[in-house]
CSV table of C-alpha atoms in Angstrom, one decimal:
chain,number,residue,atom,x,y,z
A,1,MET,CA,0.0,0.0,0.0
A,2,THR,CA,1.4,3.4,-1.0
A,3,ALA,CA,0.9,6.3,1.3
A,4,THR,CA,-0.7,9.3,-0.5
A,5,LYS,CA,-0.2,11.7,2.4
A,6,SER,CA,3.2,11.9,4.0
A,7,PRO,CA,3.6,10.1,7.3
A,8,ILE,CA,6.3,12.7,8.1
A,9,SER,CA,5.3,16.1,9.2
A,10,SER,CA,7.2,19.1,7.7
A,11,PRO,CA,8.4,22.2,9.5
A,12,LEU,CA,7.6,24.0,6.3
A,13,GLY,CA,4.3,25.4,5.0
A,14,ASP,CA,2.8,23.7,1.9
A,15,SER,CA,4.2,26.2,-0.6
A,16,ASP,CA,7.7,26.2,0.9
A,17,GLN,CA,7.7,22.4,1.1
A,18,ASP,CA,6.7,22.2,-2.5
A,19,ILE,CA,9.4,24.6,-3.8
A,20,THR,CA,12.1,23.1,-1.6
A,21,GLY,CA,11.0,19.5,-2.3
A,22,LYS,CA,11.3,20.1,-6.1
A,23,ALA,CA,14.7,21.7,-5.6
A,24,LEU,CA,15.9,18.7,-3.6
A,25,GLN,CA,14.3,16.2,-6.0
A,26,GLY,CA,16.1,17.8,-9.0
A,27,THR,CA,19.4,17.8,-7.1
A,28,LEU,CA,18.9,14.1,-6.2
A,29,LEU,CA,18.4,13.1,-9.8
A,30,ASP,CA,21.4,15.1,-10.9
A,31,MET,CA,23.6,13.6,-8.2
A,32,ILE,CA,22.5,10.0,-9.1
A,33,ASP,CA,23.1,10.6,-12.8
A,34,LEU,CA,26.4,12.3,-12.1
A,35,HIS,CA,27.6,9.3,-10.2
A,36,LEU,CA,26.4,7.0,-13.0
A,37,VAL,CA,28.1,9.1,-15.7
A,38,ALA,CA,31.3,9.1,-13.7
A,39,LYS,CA,31.2,5.4,-13.1
A,40,GLN,CA,30.5,4.8,-16.9
A,41,ALA,CA,33.5,7.0,-17.7
A,42,HIS,CA,35.6,5.2,-15.0
A,43,TRP,CA,35.0,1.8,-16.7
A,44,ASN,CA,35.7,3.1,-20.2
A,45,VAL,CA,38.5,5.6,-20.0
A,46,VAL,CA,41.7,4.8,-21.9
A,47,GLY,CA,44.8,6.7,-22.6
A,48,ARG,CA,48.1,8.0,-21.3
A,49,PHE,CA,46.6,9.4,-18.1
A,50,PHE,CA,44.2,6.5,-17.6
A,51,ARG,CA,45.2,5.8,-14.0
A,52,ASP,CA,44.9,9.4,-12.8
A,53,VAL,CA,41.6,9.9,-14.5
A,54,HIS,CA,40.3,6.5,-13.4
A,55,LEU,CA,41.1,7.3,-9.7
A,56,GLN,CA,39.7,10.9,-9.9
A,57,LEU,CA,36.5,9.4,-11.3
A,58,ASP,CA,36.2,7.2,-8.3
A,59,GLU,CA,36.4,10.2,-6.1
A,60,LEU,CA,33.6,11.9,-8.0
A,61,VAL,CA,31.5,8.8,-7.8
A,62,SER,CA,31.9,8.8,-4.0
A,63,VAL,CA,31.1,12.5,-3.7
A,64,ALA,CA,28.0,12.3,-5.9
A,65,ARG,CA,26.7,9.2,-4.1
A,66,GLY,CA,27.2,10.8,-0.7
A,67,PHE,CA,25.4,14.0,-1.8
A,68,ALA,CA,22.5,12.0,-3.3
A,69,ASP,CA,22.0,10.3,0.1
A,70,ASP,CA,22.3,13.7,2.0
A,71,VAL,CA,19.7,15.3,-0.4
A,72,ALA,CA,17.3,12.3,-0.2
A,73,GLU,CA,17.5,12.3,3.6
A,74,ARG,CA,16.8,16.0,3.7
A,75,ALA,CA,13.8,15.6,1.5
A,76,SER,CA,12.5,12.8,3.7
A,77,ALA,CA,13.0,15.0,6.8
A,78,LEU,CA,10.7,17.6,5.2
A,79,GLY,CA,8.0,15.0,4.4
A,80,VAL,CA,8.9,14.8,0.7
A,81,SER,CA,9.3,11.3,-0.7
A,82,PRO,CA,12.5,11.2,-2.7
A,83,ASP,CA,12.4,9.4,-6.0
A,84,GLY,CA,15.7,8.0,-7.2
A,85,ARG,CA,14.3,5.2,-9.5
A,86,ALA,CA,16.2,4.7,-12.7
A,87,SER,CA,13.2,5.7,-14.9
A,88,THR,CA,12.9,8.9,-13.0
A,89,VAL,CA,16.6,9.7,-13.3
A,90,ALA,CA,16.4,8.9,-17.1
A,91,GLU,CA,13.4,11.2,-17.6
A,92,ALA,CA,14.4,14.2,-15.5
A,93,SER,CA,18.1,14.5,-15.0
A,94,GLY,CA,19.9,17.4,-16.5
A,95,VAL,CA,23.3,15.8,-16.7
A,96,PRO,CA,24.6,15.6,-20.3
A,97,ARG,CA,24.5,12.1,-21.8
A,98,PHE,CA,27.7,10.1,-21.7
A,99,GLU,CA,27.8,7.8,-24.7
A,100,ALA,CA,28.8,4.1,-24.5
A,101,GLY,CA,32.2,2.8,-25.5
A,102,TRP,CA,35.8,3.5,-24.9
A,103,ARG,CA,36.7,7.2,-24.5
A,104,SER,CA,40.2,8.8,-24.4
A,105,ASP,CA,41.3,10.4,-21.1
A,106,LYS,CA,41.0,13.8,-22.7
A,107,GLU,CA,37.5,13.1,-24.0
A,108,VAL,CA,36.5,11.9,-20.5
A,109,ILE,CA,37.9,14.9,-18.8
A,110,ALA,CA,36.0,17.2,-21.2
A,111,ALA,CA,32.8,15.3,-20.7
A,112,ILE,CA,33.1,15.5,-16.9
A,113,VAL,CA,33.9,19.2,-17.1
A,114,ASP,CA,30.7,19.7,-19.1
A,115,ALA,CA,28.7,17.5,-16.8
A,116,LEU,CA,29.9,19.4,-13.7
A,117,ALA,CA,29.3,22.8,-15.3
A,118,THR,CA,25.7,21.8,-16.1
A,119,VAL,CA,25.0,20.4,-12.6
A,120,ILE,CA,26.5,23.4,-10.9
A,121,HIS,CA,24.4,25.8,-13.1
A,122,ARG,CA,21.3,23.9,-12.2
A,123,LEU,CA,22.3,23.7,-8.5
A,124,ARG,CA,22.9,27.5,-8.3
A,125,GLY,CA,19.3,28.0,-9.6
A,126,ARG,CA,18.0,25.8,-6.8
A,127,ILE,CA,20.1,27.7,-4.3
A,128,ASP,CA,18.3,30.8,-5.4
A,129,GLU,CA,14.9,29.1,-5.3
A,130,THR,CA,15.4,27.9,-1.7
A,131,ASP,CA,16.5,31.3,-0.4
A,132,LYS,CA,13.1,32.2,0.9
A,133,THR,CA,11.6,28.7,1.5
A,134,ASP,CA,14.2,26.7,3.6
A,135,LEU,CA,17.6,28.0,4.6
A,136,VAL,CA,18.6,24.6,6.0
A,137,SER,CA,18.1,22.9,2.6
A,138,GLN,CA,19.8,25.9,0.9
A,139,ASP,CA,22.8,25.4,3.2
A,140,LEU,CA,23.0,21.8,2.0
A,141,LEU,CA,22.8,22.9,-1.6
A,142,ILE,CA,25.5,25.5,-1.1
A,143,ALA,CA,27.8,22.9,0.5
A,144,ILE,CA,27.2,20.7,-2.6
A,145,ALA,CA,27.9,23.5,-5.0
A,146,GLN,CA,31.1,24.4,-3.1
A,147,GLU,CA,32.5,20.9,-3.4
A,148,LEU,CA,31.4,20.4,-7.1
A,149,GLU,CA,32.9,23.8,-8.0
A,150,LYS,CA,36.2,22.7,-6.5
A,151,SER,CA,36.0,19.5,-8.4
A,152,HIS,CA,35.1,21.4,-11.6
A,153,TRP,CA,38.2,23.5,-11.2
A,154,MET,CA,40.4,20.4,-10.7
A,155,TRP,CA,39.0,18.7,-13.8
A,156,GLN,CA,39.3,21.9,-15.9
A,157,ALA,CA,42.9,22.3,-14.9
A,158,GLN,CA,43.7,19.1,-16.7
A,159,LEU,CA,42.6,20.6,-20.0
A,160,ALA,CA,44.6,23.8,-19.6
A,161,GLU,CA,47.5,24.3,-21.9
A,162,SER,CA,50.6,25.5,-20.1
């Protein structure tokens, strides 16, 4: 039996809960997909810098998985049922598609830079959306943005010409 009304009471009003819940749900989907993209790249990267990129992808997978759990638990604490099903992720994630097959280390780095830039852009919009609805959730989104922006910088640095 599926509960139609949340068994968890929310400290937020209905409108604030709706806005915040949508921001958290979107972030959850992006974090799940980011971890899947990074894992797919991890399995298929080849090239001179394979080992470094392979290990850096593992770090990104761990970070994205951890943030997905944090975001889902925050949604639950607000009485919003998180939905991380594969079909939901496939339908609504904003992470750029990562094609199947072997990819050079440079192609993987460029794809991860693009994926992170997209996720960060979407996340910054959600930070703005939660400014008036829930500062606790906004704080979580800010922490995620801070870590992903640091990661984005480190991935970009690998593409820079010296």
